[in-house]
Coordinates of C-alpha atoms in Angstrom, one line a residue:
Chain M
X22 CA 126.0 96.7 102.0
X23 CA 128.5 94.1 103.2
X24 CA 126.0 92.6 105.6
X25 CA 123.4 92.5 103.0
X26 CA 125.7 90.7 100.6
X27 CA 126.7 88.2 103.3
X28 CA 123.1 87.5 104.1
X29 CA 122.1 87.2 100.5
X30 CA 124.9 84.7 99.8
X31 CA 124.0 82.7 102.9
X32 CA 120.5 82.4 101.4
X33 CA 122.0 81.4 98.1
X34 CA 123.9 78.5 99.8
X35 CA 120.7 77.4 101.5
X36 CA 118.8 77.4 98.2
X37 CA 121.6 75.5 96.5
X38 CA 121.6 72.9 99.3
X39 CA 117.9 72.3 99.1
X40 CA 117.9 72.2 95.2
X41 CA 120.8 69.7 95.1
X42 CA 119.3 67.5 97.7
X43 CA 116.0 67.4 95.9
X44 CA 117.8 66.7 92.6
X45 CA 119.8 63.9 94.2
X46 CA 116.7 62.2 95.6
X47 CA 114.9 62.6 92.2
X48 CA 117.7 60.9 90.3
X49 CA 117.7 58.1 92.8
X50 CA 114.0 57.7 92.4
X51 CA 114.3 57.1 88.6
X52 CA 113.3 53.5 88.0
X53 CA 116.0 51.1 86.8
X54 CA 119.3 50.1 88.4
X55 CA 122.0 52.5 87.4
X56 CA 124.6 49.8 87.8
X57 CA 122.9 47.5 85.3
X58 CA 122.5 50.4 82.9
X59 CA 126.1 51.3 83.2
X60 CA 127.6 47.8 82.9
X61 CA 125.1 46.4 80.4
X62 CA 123.1 43.2 80.5
X63 CA 126.0 40.9 80.3
X64 CA 128.0 42.0 83.4
X65 CA 128.8 39.4 86.0
X66 CA 127.1 39.6 89.4
X67 CA 130.6 40.2 91.0
X68 CA 131.2 43.2 88.8
X69 CA 127.8 44.5 89.5
X70 CA 128.4 44.1 93.3
X71 CA 131.7 45.8 93.0
X72 CA 130.3 48.9 91.2
X73 CA 127.4 49.0 93.6
X74 CA 129.8 49.2 96.5
X75 CA 132.0 51.7 94.7
X76 CA 129.1 54.0 94.0
X77 CA 127.8 53.4 97.6
X78 CA 124.4 52.4 96.2
X79 CA 124.1 49.6 98.9
X80 CA 124.1 52.2 101.7
X81 CA 120.9 53.8 103.1
X82 CA 119.8 57.0 101.2
X83 CA 120.8 59.4 103.9
X84 CA 124.3 57.9 104.0
X85 CA 124.5 58.2 100.2
X86 CA 123.5 61.8 100.4
X87 CA 126.2 62.5 103.1
X88 CA 128.8 60.8 101.0
X89 CA 127.7 62.8 97.9
X90 CA 128.0 66.1 99.9
X91 CA 131.3 65.0 101.4
X92 CA 132.8 64.3 98.0
X93 CA 131.3 67.4 96.5
X94 CA 132.9 69.7 99.1
X95 CA 136.2 68.2 98.1
X96 CA 135.5 69.1 94.5
X97 CA 134.8 65.4 93.6
X98 CA 131.6 64.9 91.6
X99 CA 132.3 61.3 90.7
X100 CA 133.8 59.5 87.8
X101 CA 132.7 59.4 84.2
X102 CA 131.5 55.8 83.7
X103 CA 133.0 55.5 80.2
X104 CA 136.2 57.4 80.1
X105 CA 137.0 57.0 83.8
X106 CA 137.9 60.7 84.0
X107 CA 136.8 63.0 86.8
X108 CA 133.4 64.5 86.2
X109 CA 134.6 67.8 87.7
X110 CA 137.3 68.1 85.1
X111 CA 134.9 67.3 82.2
X112 CA 132.2 69.7 83.4
X113 CA 134.7 72.5 84.0
X114 CA 136.2 72.0 80.6
X115 CA 132.8 72.6 79.0
X116 CA 131.6 75.3 81.4
X117 CA 133.5 78.3 79.9
X118 CA 132.0 77.8 76.5
X119 CA 128.5 78.0 77.9
X120 CA 129.3 80.9 80.2
X121 CA 130.7 82.8 77.2
X122 CA 127.6 82.2 75.2
X123 CA 125.2 83.2 78.0
X124 CA 127.1 86.4 78.8
X125 CA 127.4 87.4 75.2
X126 CA 123.7 86.8 74.7
X127 CA 122.6 88.7 77.8
X128 CA 125.0 91.6 77.2
X129 CA 123.9 92.4 73.7
X130 CA 120.2 91.7 74.3
X131 CA 120.1 93.7 77.6
X132 CA 122.0 96.7 76.2
X133 CA 119.9 96.9 73.0
X134 CA 116.7 96.1 74.9
X135 CA 117.2 98.8 77.5
X136 CA 118.2 101.4 74.9
X137 CA 115.2 100.5 72.8
X138 CA 112.8 100.5 75.8
X139 CA 114.1 103.8 77.3
X140 CA 113.9 105.5 73.9
X141 CA 110.4 104.3 73.3
X142 CA 109.3 105.4 76.8
X143 CA 110.9 108.9 76.3
X144 CA 108.8 109.3 73.1
X145 CA 105.6 107.5 73.9
X146 CA 103.0 107.0 71.2
X147 CA 105.2 108.3 68.4
X148 CA 105.9 106.3 65.2
X149 CA 109.3 105.2 66.6
X150 CA 107.6 103.9 69.8
X151 CA 105.1 101.9 67.7
X152 CA 107.8 100.6 65.4
X153 CA 109.8 99.5 68.5
X154 CA 106.7 97.8 69.9
X155 CA 106.1 95.9 66.7
X156 CA 109.8 94.8 66.4
X157 CA 109.9 93.8 70.1
X158 CA 106.8 91.7 70.0
X159 CA 108.0 89.9 66.8
X160 CA 111.4 89.3 68.5
X161 CA 109.7 87.8 71.5
X162 CA 107.5 85.6 69.3
X163 CA 110.4 84.1 67.3
X164 CA 111.5 80.8 68.9
X165 CA 115.2 80.5 69.6
X166 CA 115.7 77.3 67.6
X167 CA 114.0 78.8 64.5
X168 CA 116.2 81.9 64.7
X169 CA 119.2 79.7 65.2
X170 CA 118.5 77.6 62.2
X171 CA 117.6 80.5 60.0
X172 CA 120.6 82.6 61.0
X173 CA 122.8 79.5 60.4
X174 CA 121.3 79.2 56.9
X175 CA 121.5 82.8 56.0
X176 CA 124.6 84.2 57.6
X177 CA 126.8 81.1 57.8
X178 CA 125.8 79.0 54.8
X179 CA 124.5 81.5 52.3
X180 CA 126.4 84.7 53.0
X181 CA 129.3 83.0 54.8
X182 CA 129.9 85.9 57.1
X183 CA 130.3 83.8 60.2
X184 CA 131.5 80.3 60.9
X185 CA 128.7 77.7 61.2
X186 CA 130.0 75.3 63.8
X187 CA 132.4 74.9 66.6
X188 CA 133.7 77.3 69.3
X189 CA 137.0 78.5 67.7
X190 CA 140.5 79.1 68.9
X191 CA 141.9 82.3 70.4
X192 CA 140.0 85.3 71.5
X193 CA 138.9 86.9 68.2
X194 CA 138.1 83.6 66.6
X195 CA 136.0 82.6 69.6
X196 CA 134.2 85.9 69.5
X197 CA 133.5 85.3 65.8
X198 CA 132.1 81.9 66.6
X199 CA 129.9 83.4 69.3
X200 CA 128.1 85.9 67.1
X201 CA 125.4 83.6 65.5
X202 CA 124.6 81.5 68.6
X203 CA 124.4 84.6 70.9
X204 CA 122.3 86.4 68.3
X205 CA 119.9 83.4 68.1
X206 CA 119.2 83.0 71.8
X207 CA 119.5 86.7 72.7
X208 CA 117.0 88.0 70.1
X209 CA 113.8 87.2 72.0
X210 CA 115.3 88.8 75.1
X211 CA 115.8 92.1 73.2
X212 CA 112.1 92.3 72.7
X213 CA 111.2 91.2 76.2
X214 CA 113.6 93.6 77.9
X215 CA 112.5 96.4 75.7
X216 CA 108.9 96.0 76.5
X217 CA 109.7 95.6 80.2
X218 CA 111.9 98.8 80.3
X219 CA 109.3 100.8 78.4
X220 CA 106.5 99.9 80.8
X221 CA 108.7 100.4 83.9
X222 CA 110.1 103.7 82.5
X223 CA 106.7 105.1 81.7
X224 CA 105.6 104.4 85.3
X225 CA 108.7 106.1 86.8
X226 CA 108.4 109.1 84.4
X227 CA 104.9 109.7 85.9
X228 CA 106.2 109.8 89.5
X229 CA 106.4 113.0 91.5
X230 CA 110.2 113.1 91.8
X231 CA 110.5 113.3 88.0
X232 CA 108.2 116.3 88.1
X233 CA 110.4 117.8 90.8
X234 CA 113.5 117.3 88.6
X235 CA 111.7 119.0 85.7
X236 CA 110.6 121.8 88.0
X237 CA 114.3 122.5 88.6
X238 CA 115.0 122.8 84.9
X239 CA 117.1 119.6 84.7
X240 CA 117.6 118.5 81.1
X241 CA 115.2 115.8 79.8
X242 CA 118.2 113.7 78.8
X243 CA 119.6 113.8 82.4
X244 CA 116.1 113.1 83.8
X245 CA 115.6 110.0 81.6
X246 CA 119.1 108.6 81.7
X247 CA 120.0 109.2 85.4
X248 CA 116.9 110.0 87.4
X249 CA 114.4 107.6 85.9
X250 CA 116.4 104.8 84.3
X251 CA 118.1 103.9 87.5
X252 CA 114.8 103.1 89.0
X253 CA 113.2 101.7 85.9
X254 CA 116.1 99.2 85.6
X255 CA 115.4 97.5 88.9
X256 CA 112.8 95.0 87.8
X257 CA 114.9 94.3 84.6
X258 CA 117.9 93.3 86.7
X259 CA 115.7 90.8 88.6
X260 CA 114.3 89.4 85.3
X261 CA 117.8 89.1 83.9
X262 CA 118.9 87.2 87.0
X263 CA 116.2 84.7 86.6
X264 CA 116.6 84.8 82.8
X265 CA 120.1 83.2 83.2
X266 CA 118.3 80.0 84.0
X267 CA 116.2 80.2 80.8
X268 CA 119.3 81.1 78.8
X269 CA 121.0 77.9 80.1
X270 CA 118.2 75.9 78.5
X271 CA 118.3 78.0 75.3
X272 CA 122.0 77.4 75.2
X273 CA 121.3 73.7 74.8
X274 CA 119.6 74.5 71.5
X275 CA 122.3 76.8 70.3
X276 CA 125.0 74.3 71.2
X277 CA 123.3 71.5 69.3
X278 CA 122.4 73.6 66.2
X279 CA 125.9 75.2 66.0
X280 CA 127.7 72.0 67.2
X281 CA 129.4 74.0 70.0
X282 CA 131.0 72.4 72.9
X283 CA 129.3 73.4 76.2
X284 CA 127.3 72.3 79.2
X285 CA 124.1 71.8 77.2
X286 CA 125.7 69.6 74.6
X287 CA 127.4 67.6 77.4
X288 CA 124.1 67.0 79.2
X289 CA 122.3 65.9 76.1
X290 CA 125.1 63.6 75.2
X291 CA 125.3 62.1 78.7
X292 CA 121.5 61.6 79.0
X293 CA 121.4 59.6 75.7
X294 CA 124.2 57.4 77.0
X295 CA 122.8 57.3 80.5
X296 CA 126.1 58.6 81.9
X297 CA 124.5 59.7 85.2
X298 CA 127.5 61.1 87.1
X299 CA 128.0 63.6 84.2
X300 CA 124.3 64.5 84.2
X301 CA 124.4 65.0 87.9
X302 CA 127.6 67.1 87.8
X303 CA 126.3 69.3 84.9
X304 CA 122.9 69.8 86.5
X305 CA 124.7 70.7 89.8
X306 CA 126.8 73.3 88.1
X307 CA 123.8 74.7 86.2
X308 CA 121.8 75.0 89.4
X309 CA 124.8 76.7 91.1
X310 CA 125.0 79.1 88.1
X311 CA 121.3 79.9 88.5
X312 CA 121.5 80.5 92.2
X313 CA 124.5 82.7 91.8
X314 CA 123.0 84.8 89.1
X315 CA 119.8 85.5 91.0
X316 CA 121.9 86.4 94.1
X317 CA 124.0 88.7 91.9
X318 CA 120.8 90.3 90.5
X319 CA 119.6 91.0 94.1
X320 CA 123.0 92.5 95.0
X321 CA 123.0 94.8 91.9
X322 CA 119.5 95.9 92.9
X323 CA 120.7 96.6 96.4
X324 CA 123.6 98.6 95.0
X325 CA 121.2 100.6 92.7
X326 CA 118.4 101.0 95.3
X327 CA 119.3 102.1 98.8
X328 CA 115.8 101.2 100.0
X329 CA 116.4 97.5 99.1
X330 CA 119.6 97.6 101.2
X331 CA 117.7 99.0 104.2
X332 CA 114.8 96.5 104.0
X333 CA 115.1 92.9 105.2
Chain Q
X5 CA 108.3 148.4 84.8
X6 CA 105.9 148.2 87.7
X7 CA 106.6 146.0 90.7
X8 CA 104.3 143.3 89.4
X9 CA 106.2 140.0 89.2
X10 CA 103.5 137.5 88.0
X11 CA 100.4 138.5 86.2
X12 CA 97.6 136.1 85.2
X13 CA 95.4 137.7 82.6
X14 CA 92.0 136.1 81.8
X15 CA 93.7 132.6 81.7
X16 CA 91.5 129.8 80.6
X17 CA 92.8 126.2 80.5
X18 CA 91.0 123.1 79.3
X19 CA 91.9 119.4 79.5
X20 CA 90.9 117.5 76.3
X21 CA 89.3 114.3 77.4
X22 CA 87.2 111.6 75.8
X23 CA 84.1 113.2 77.5
X24 CA 84.8 116.5 75.9
X25 CA 86.8 119.5 77.1
X26 CA 87.2 119.8 80.9
X27 CA 87.1 123.5 81.7
X28 CA 89.8 123.4 84.5
X29 CA 90.4 127.1 84.7
X30 CA 88.2 129.9 83.5
X31 CA 89.0 133.5 83.1
X32 CA 91.6 133.6 86.0
X33 CA 93.1 137.0 86.7
X34 CA 95.2 138.1 89.6
X35 CA 98.8 139.2 90.1
X36 CA 101.7 138.7 92.5
X37 CA 103.9 141.7 93.3
X38 CA 107.6 141.5 94.1
X39 CA 108.3 140.2 97.6
X40 CA 104.6 139.6 98.3
X41 CA 102.9 136.5 99.6
X42 CA 99.7 135.6 97.9
X43 CA 97.6 132.7 99.1
X44 CA 95.3 130.6 97.0
X45 CA 92.4 128.8 98.8
X46 CA 89.8 126.4 97.6
X47 CA 88.7 122.9 98.0
X48 CA 90.1 119.9 96.1
X49 CA 89.5 120.0 92.4
X50 CA 89.1 123.8 92.2
X51 CA 92.0 124.1 89.8
X52 CA 94.8 125.0 92.1
X53 CA 97.1 122.3 90.8
X54 CA 96.3 123.1 87.1
X55 CA 97.1 126.8 87.9
X56 CA 100.6 126.1 89.3
X57 CA 101.5 123.6 86.6
X58 CA 100.3 126.1 84.0
X59 CA 102.6 128.8 85.5
X60 CA 105.6 126.4 85.4
X61 CA 104.3 125.0 82.0
X62 CA 104.7 121.5 83.4
X63 CA 101.2 120.4 82.3
X64 CA 99.9 117.1 81.1
X65 CA 99.9 116.6 77.3
X66 CA 96.2 117.0 77.0
X67 CA 96.3 120.5 78.4
X68 CA 95.1 123.3 76.1
X69 CA 95.7 127.0 76.9
X70 CA 92.5 128.5 75.4
X71 CA 92.8 132.1 76.3
X72 CA 94.7 134.6 78.3
X73 CA 98.3 135.2 79.3
X74 CA 100.6 134.3 82.1
X75 CA 103.1 137.1 82.3
X76 CA 106.2 136.7 84.4
X77 CA 108.4 139.9 84.6
X78 CA 106.3 141.2 81.8
X79 CA 106.9 138.2 79.4
X80 CA 104.1 135.9 78.3
X81 CA 105.1 132.5 79.5
X82 CA 102.6 130.8 77.2
X83 CA 104.4 132.1 74.2
X84 CA 107.9 131.2 75.6
X85 CA 109.9 128.3 74.1
X86 CA 110.5 125.1 76.1
X87 CA 114.1 126.1 76.4
X88 CA 113.2 129.5 77.8
X89 CA 110.9 127.8 80.3
X90 CA 113.5 125.5 81.4
X91 CA 115.9 128.4 82.0
X92 CA 113.3 129.9 84.3
X93 CA 112.4 126.7 86.3
X94 CA 114.5 126.3 89.4
X95 CA 116.2 129.6 88.7
X96 CA 113.7 132.6 88.7
X97 CA 110.8 130.5 89.9
X98 CA 110.8 127.3 91.9
X99 CA 108.3 125.2 93.5
X100 CA 107.7 123.1 96.7
X101 CA 105.4 120.2 96.0
X102 CA 102.7 118.9 98.2
X103 CA 103.8 115.3 99.1
X104 CA 107.3 115.3 100.7
X105 CA 107.4 111.5 100.7
X106 CA 107.3 111.4 96.8
X107 CA 109.1 114.6 95.9
X108 CA 112.7 113.4 95.9
X109 CA 114.4 110.7 93.8
X110 CA 114.6 107.6 96.0
X111 CA 117.8 106.2 94.6
X112 CA 120.0 109.3 94.7
X113 CA 121.5 110.9 97.8
X114 CA 120.1 114.3 98.9
X115 CA 123.6 115.7 98.3
X116 CA 123.6 114.5 94.7
X117 CA 120.1 115.9 94.1
X118 CA 121.0 119.3 95.6
X119 CA 124.2 119.3 93.5
X120 CA 122.3 118.5 90.3
X121 CA 119.8 121.3 90.7
X122 CA 122.8 123.8 90.7
X123 CA 123.5 122.8 87.2
X124 CA 123.6 126.4 86.0
X125 CA 126.3 127.4 88.5
X126 CA 129.9 127.1 87.4
X127 CA 131.3 126.8 90.9
X128 CA 133.4 123.8 91.9
X129 CA 131.6 120.8 93.3
X130 CA 132.8 121.3 96.9
X131 CA 131.4 124.8 96.9
X132 CA 128.1 123.7 95.6
X133 CA 127.9 121.0 98.3
X134 CA 128.9 123.6 101.0
X135 CA 126.1 125.8 99.7
X136 CA 123.6 122.9 99.9
X137 CA 124.7 122.1 103.4
X138 CA 124.3 125.8 104.4
X139 CA 120.8 125.8 102.9
X140 CA 119.8 122.7 104.8
X141 CA 121.2 124.2 108.0
X142 CA 119.1 127.3 107.4
X143 CA 116.0 125.1 107.3
X144 CA 116.9 123.7 110.7
X145 CA 118.3 120.3 109.7
X146 CA 121.0 119.4 112.2
X147 CA 124.4 118.1 111.0
X148 CA 123.7 119.0 107.3
X149 CA 127.1 117.9 105.9
X150 CA 126.7 114.4 107.0
X151 CA 123.0 114.2 106.0
X152 CA 123.9 115.2 102.4
X153 CA 125.2 111.7 102.0
X154 CA 121.9 110.1 103.0
X155 CA 119.0 109.0 100.9
X156 CA 115.5 110.4 101.1
X157 CA 114.1 107.3 102.8
X158 CA 116.4 108.0 105.8
X159 CA 114.5 111.3 106.5
X160 CA 111.2 111.9 108.1
X161 CA 108.4 113.6 106.3
X162 CA 109.0 116.9 108.0
X163 CA 112.7 116.7 107.2
X164 CA 112.0 115.9 103.6
X165 CA 109.8 118.9 103.3
X166 CA 112.5 121.1 104.8
X167 CA 114.9 119.7 102.2
X168 CA 112.4 120.4 99.5
X169 CA 112.1 124.0 100.7
X170 CA 115.9 124.3 100.9
X171 CA 116.2 123.1 97.4
X172 CA 113.5 125.5 96.1
X173 CA 115.1 128.5 97.8
X174 CA 118.7 127.6 96.9
X175 CA 118.7 129.6 93.7
X176 CA 117.2 132.6 95.5
X177 CA 114.2 132.7 93.1
X178 CA 112.0 135.7 92.5
X179 CA 108.9 133.6 92.9
X180 CA 108.4 130.5 95.1
X181 CA 105.3 128.4 94.4
X182 CA 104.4 126.4 97.5
X183 CA 101.7 123.8 96.7
X184 CA 100.2 122.8 100.0
X185 CA 103.7 122.4 101.5
X186 CA 102.5 121.5 105.0
X187 CA 99.3 119.5 104.3
X188 CA 101.0 116.2 104.8
X189 CA 102.6 117.3 108.1
X190 CA 101.3 117.4 111.6
X191 CA 100.3 120.7 113.2
X192 CA 103.4 121.5 115.3
X193 CA 105.7 120.8 112.3
X194 CA 103.5 122.9 110.1
X195 CA 103.9 125.9 112.4
X196 CA 107.7 125.4 112.6
X197 CA 108.1 125.1 108.9
X198 CA 105.8 128.0 108.1
X199 CA 107.7 130.3 110.5
X200 CA 111.0 129.2 108.9
X201 CA 109.7 129.8 105.4
X202 CA 108.5 133.3 106.5
X203 CA 111.9 134.3 107.9
X204 CA 113.7 133.1 104.8
X205 CA 111.2 134.8 102.5
X206 CA 111.9 138.1 104.3
X207 CA 115.6 137.6 104.0
X208 CA 115.5 136.8 100.3
X209 CA 112.6 139.1 99.6
X210 CA 111.1 136.6 97.1
X211 CA 107.4 136.5 96.2
X212 CA 105.5 133.4 97.3
X213 CA 102.4 131.9 95.8
X214 CA 101.1 129.8 98.6
X215 CA 98.5 127.2 97.9
X216 CA 96.6 125.8 100.9
X217 CA 93.3 124.9 102.2
X218 CA 94.3 125.6 105.7
X219 CA 92.8 129.1 106.3
X220 CA 94.7 129.6 109.5
X221 CA 98.0 129.3 107.7
X222 CA 96.8 131.6 104.9
X223 CA 95.7 134.2 107.4
X224 CA 99.0 134.0 109.3
X225 CA 101.3 134.1 106.3
X226 CA 99.8 135.9 103.3
X227 CA 99.4 139.5 102.3
X228 CA 96.6 138.8 99.8
X229 CA 94.3 135.9 99.2
X230 CA 92.7 134.5 96.0
X231 CA 89.7 132.3 96.7
X232 CA 89.0 129.7 93.9
X233 CA 85.9 127.6 93.2
X234 CA 85.4 125.1 90.4
X235 CA 88.2 126.6 88.2
X236 CA 87.3 130.3 88.7
X237 CA 88.3 133.1 91.0
X238 CA 85.3 134.0 93.2
X239 CA 87.0 136.5 95.5
X240 CA 90.3 138.1 95.9
X241 CA 91.7 140.8 98.1
X242 CA 93.8 141.6 101.2
X243 CA 93.9 139.0 103.9
X244 CA 92.1 141.2 106.5
X245 CA 89.4 142.2 104.1
X246 CA 88.7 138.6 103.0
X247 CA 88.6 137.2 106.5
X248 CA 86.7 140.0 108.2
X249 CA 84.5 141.1 105.4
X250 CA 84.0 138.3 102.9
X251 CA 81.9 139.3 100.0
X252 CA 81.2 136.0 98.3
X253 CA 78.9 133.3 99.9
X254 CA 81.5 130.6 99.2
X255 CA 84.2 132.5 101.1
X256 CA 81.9 133.0 104.0
X257 CA 81.0 129.3 104.1
X258 CA 84.6 128.3 103.8
X259 CA 85.5 130.4 106.8
X260 CA 82.6 129.0 108.7
X261 CA 83.8 125.5 108.0
X262 CA 87.3 126.1 109.1
X263 CA 87.8 124.0 112.3
X264 CA 90.1 126.7 113.7
X265 CA 87.3 129.1 113.5
X266 CA 84.7 127.1 115.3
X267 CA 84.7 128.3 118.9
X268 CA 81.9 126.3 120.4
X269 CA 81.8 122.5 120.6
X270 CA 79.6 121.3 117.8
X271 CA 78.2 117.8 117.5
X272 CA 78.3 118.0 113.7
X273 CA 81.0 120.0 112.0
X274 CA 79.7 122.5 109.5
X275 CA 80.0 121.6 105.8
X276 CA 79.0 123.1 102.6
X277 CA 76.3 120.8 101.2
X278 CA 76.3 119.7 97.6
X279 CA 79.2 119.0 95.3
X280 CA 81.5 120.8 92.9
X281 CA 79.9 120.9 89.5
X282 CA 81.2 118.7 86.6
X283 CA 83.8 120.8 84.8
X284 CA 83.0 119.0 81.6
X285 CA 79.4 120.1 81.7
X286 CA 79.2 123.4 83.5
X287 CA 75.8 124.8 84.4
X288 CA 74.6 128.1 83.1
X289 CA 75.2 131.1 85.3
X290 CA 77.1 131.1 88.6
X291 CA 79.0 127.9 89.3
X292 CA 78.3 128.1 93.0
X293 CA 74.6 128.6 92.6
X294 CA 73.6 125.0 93.4
X295 CA 75.3 125.1 96.8
X296 CA 74.4 128.7 97.6
X297 CA 71.7 129.5 100.1
X298 CA 71.3 133.0 98.8
X299 CA 70.9 132.1 95.1
X300 CA 68.5 134.3 93.1
X301 CA 66.8 133.7 89.8
X302 CA 69.4 135.9 88.0
X303 CA 72.3 133.7 89.2
X304 CA 71.1 131.0 86.8
X305 CA 71.1 133.3 83.9
X306 CA 74.5 134.9 83.8
X307 CA 78.0 134.3 85.3
X308 CA 78.7 137.1 87.8
X309 CA 81.8 139.1 86.8
X310 CA 84.7 139.5 89.1
X311 CA 84.1 143.1 90.0
X312 CA 86.0 145.6 92.0
X313 CA 84.2 146.4 95.3
X314 CA 86.9 148.4 97.0
X315 CA 90.6 149.1 96.3
X316 CA 92.1 145.6 96.3
X317 CA 89.0 143.6 96.9
X318 CA 87.2 141.8 94.1
X319 CA 84.3 139.3 94.2
X320 CA 82.2 137.5 91.7
X321 CA 78.7 137.5 93.1
X322 CA 75.4 139.2 92.0
X323 CA 74.7 140.0 95.7
X324 CA 77.2 142.7 95.6
X325 CA 75.5 144.5 92.7
X326 CA 73.0 147.0 93.9
X327 CA 70.5 146.5 91.2
X328 CA 70.6 143.2 89.4
X329 CA 70.2 143.6 85.6
X330 CA 67.1 141.9 84.6

């Protein structure tokens, strides 16, 4: 298990390296001189030359990349053009809000989705199964921003059960502020995970080892919850790992609709003001998050499934 | 009570399909006595699997028990509740399935699975594990304590089938159903496992219902044989009788086709020409008629009854009837 984990994280680092390099080159390929954009049209040539040298933009691209990596390894992602504060500080200030939102969404949607899917699979073609299917599909079909706006109108404005905007102070208040955004971006995942678990579960329930478990008189409850679910959950873990990336982009919606601080709001704000160091820093952290979550998903799978540990 | 353990009485089982009812089993009658080994032979699709899943009542949802009874220790299993069935499974009757590679849960250790199947026992965990290790040892698995911590994929096919047999015998059942337990294994392993099974069966004195299409193994192991064709019993009786004096053309052809039986080198291995009839649209009369070289006009008219020819020898063929009713 240890060697598997070490190998998997080595791979994650490699993926991160490739992704960041590509992203770096892409941003450099965007037309327009970043110095001119940052300083505006009325800057003096001396000022422009100074900033160009400061950002090392006069160096060959390979050299620039090496400088970027060198700084990054020291935790330096550059300086915010407007405030002059360190990008690392700004990004890490916003990151916890987004992380909370993502974890809250995935936790409630995965637990409800798995429960719904497993229950439907244990009672296939019953009224409950059909109802669960209908609910799941409508959840999947509902776009996150519509759900966000509607839930804002209904639960925050009309019923006033939950706060409408902000992230809150202190644990309980924060949790209270999380409810609506997490509901909005998690809802379609409930349906998706429920459908996935049901299909996966039905397949596993048809396998020979389930018949063996039945032939030894094990209770149906034990067979479903321990013998089958542990196998049926494997593809779901992978999907959730990849889904973290999608949730990052859904979080952008939620953060704007609910005026929450967070990585998504930071990126949008900095793109509109062309604050490239911040964009670069936030995208780097998001990429890191994505790479880590897929690696974690693989590790959880390896922990659940001894065959995955042995292979590769 | 007599010494009969399992009794099938005119059992008929259908599968409801979109094409109509599939008559998987028709009028099956035979019994298994305490401590006896009964073999069931027949080609693929003859209803062997339906038969054993019916006995355990682990059938597909579209299964319909049309007629007859399955009596185990005098009680009709088809009338038993699901709870009563579950109490029997893995306790009084247990089963070894055909494919050892698929029969264990791939994500749980063998120890965990062997622990779980002792769910009825109130002994402490350590004792249950020790019992599991003893059972594995009895099936010839070296270093069983350490191997309990391993997962199914870390064992070979032969080892996995030994484990499956160990699991089935752990509760010391009265009836062990073995569904082609050695078909997936090579010949040397087959002999080893059969011998081991035979020894343990004598020790525990449990009855075995042994399903196989390997006639050599049946002849070696069983006391009595039931020959099945297209969902019906065509012949049944003591092993020696069936092999030396078969009374049904199908049994004779089956013995002729057994590679172990062929002494001279043949360019073409003998086969039984033709195919098993469609169980959804059975022909009139004898089901084997189309493939039978000795078929008579009467065979098309009426299904031959399974009639007693001698003490403990039954066959369903008009050839054994002196005068055929017109």
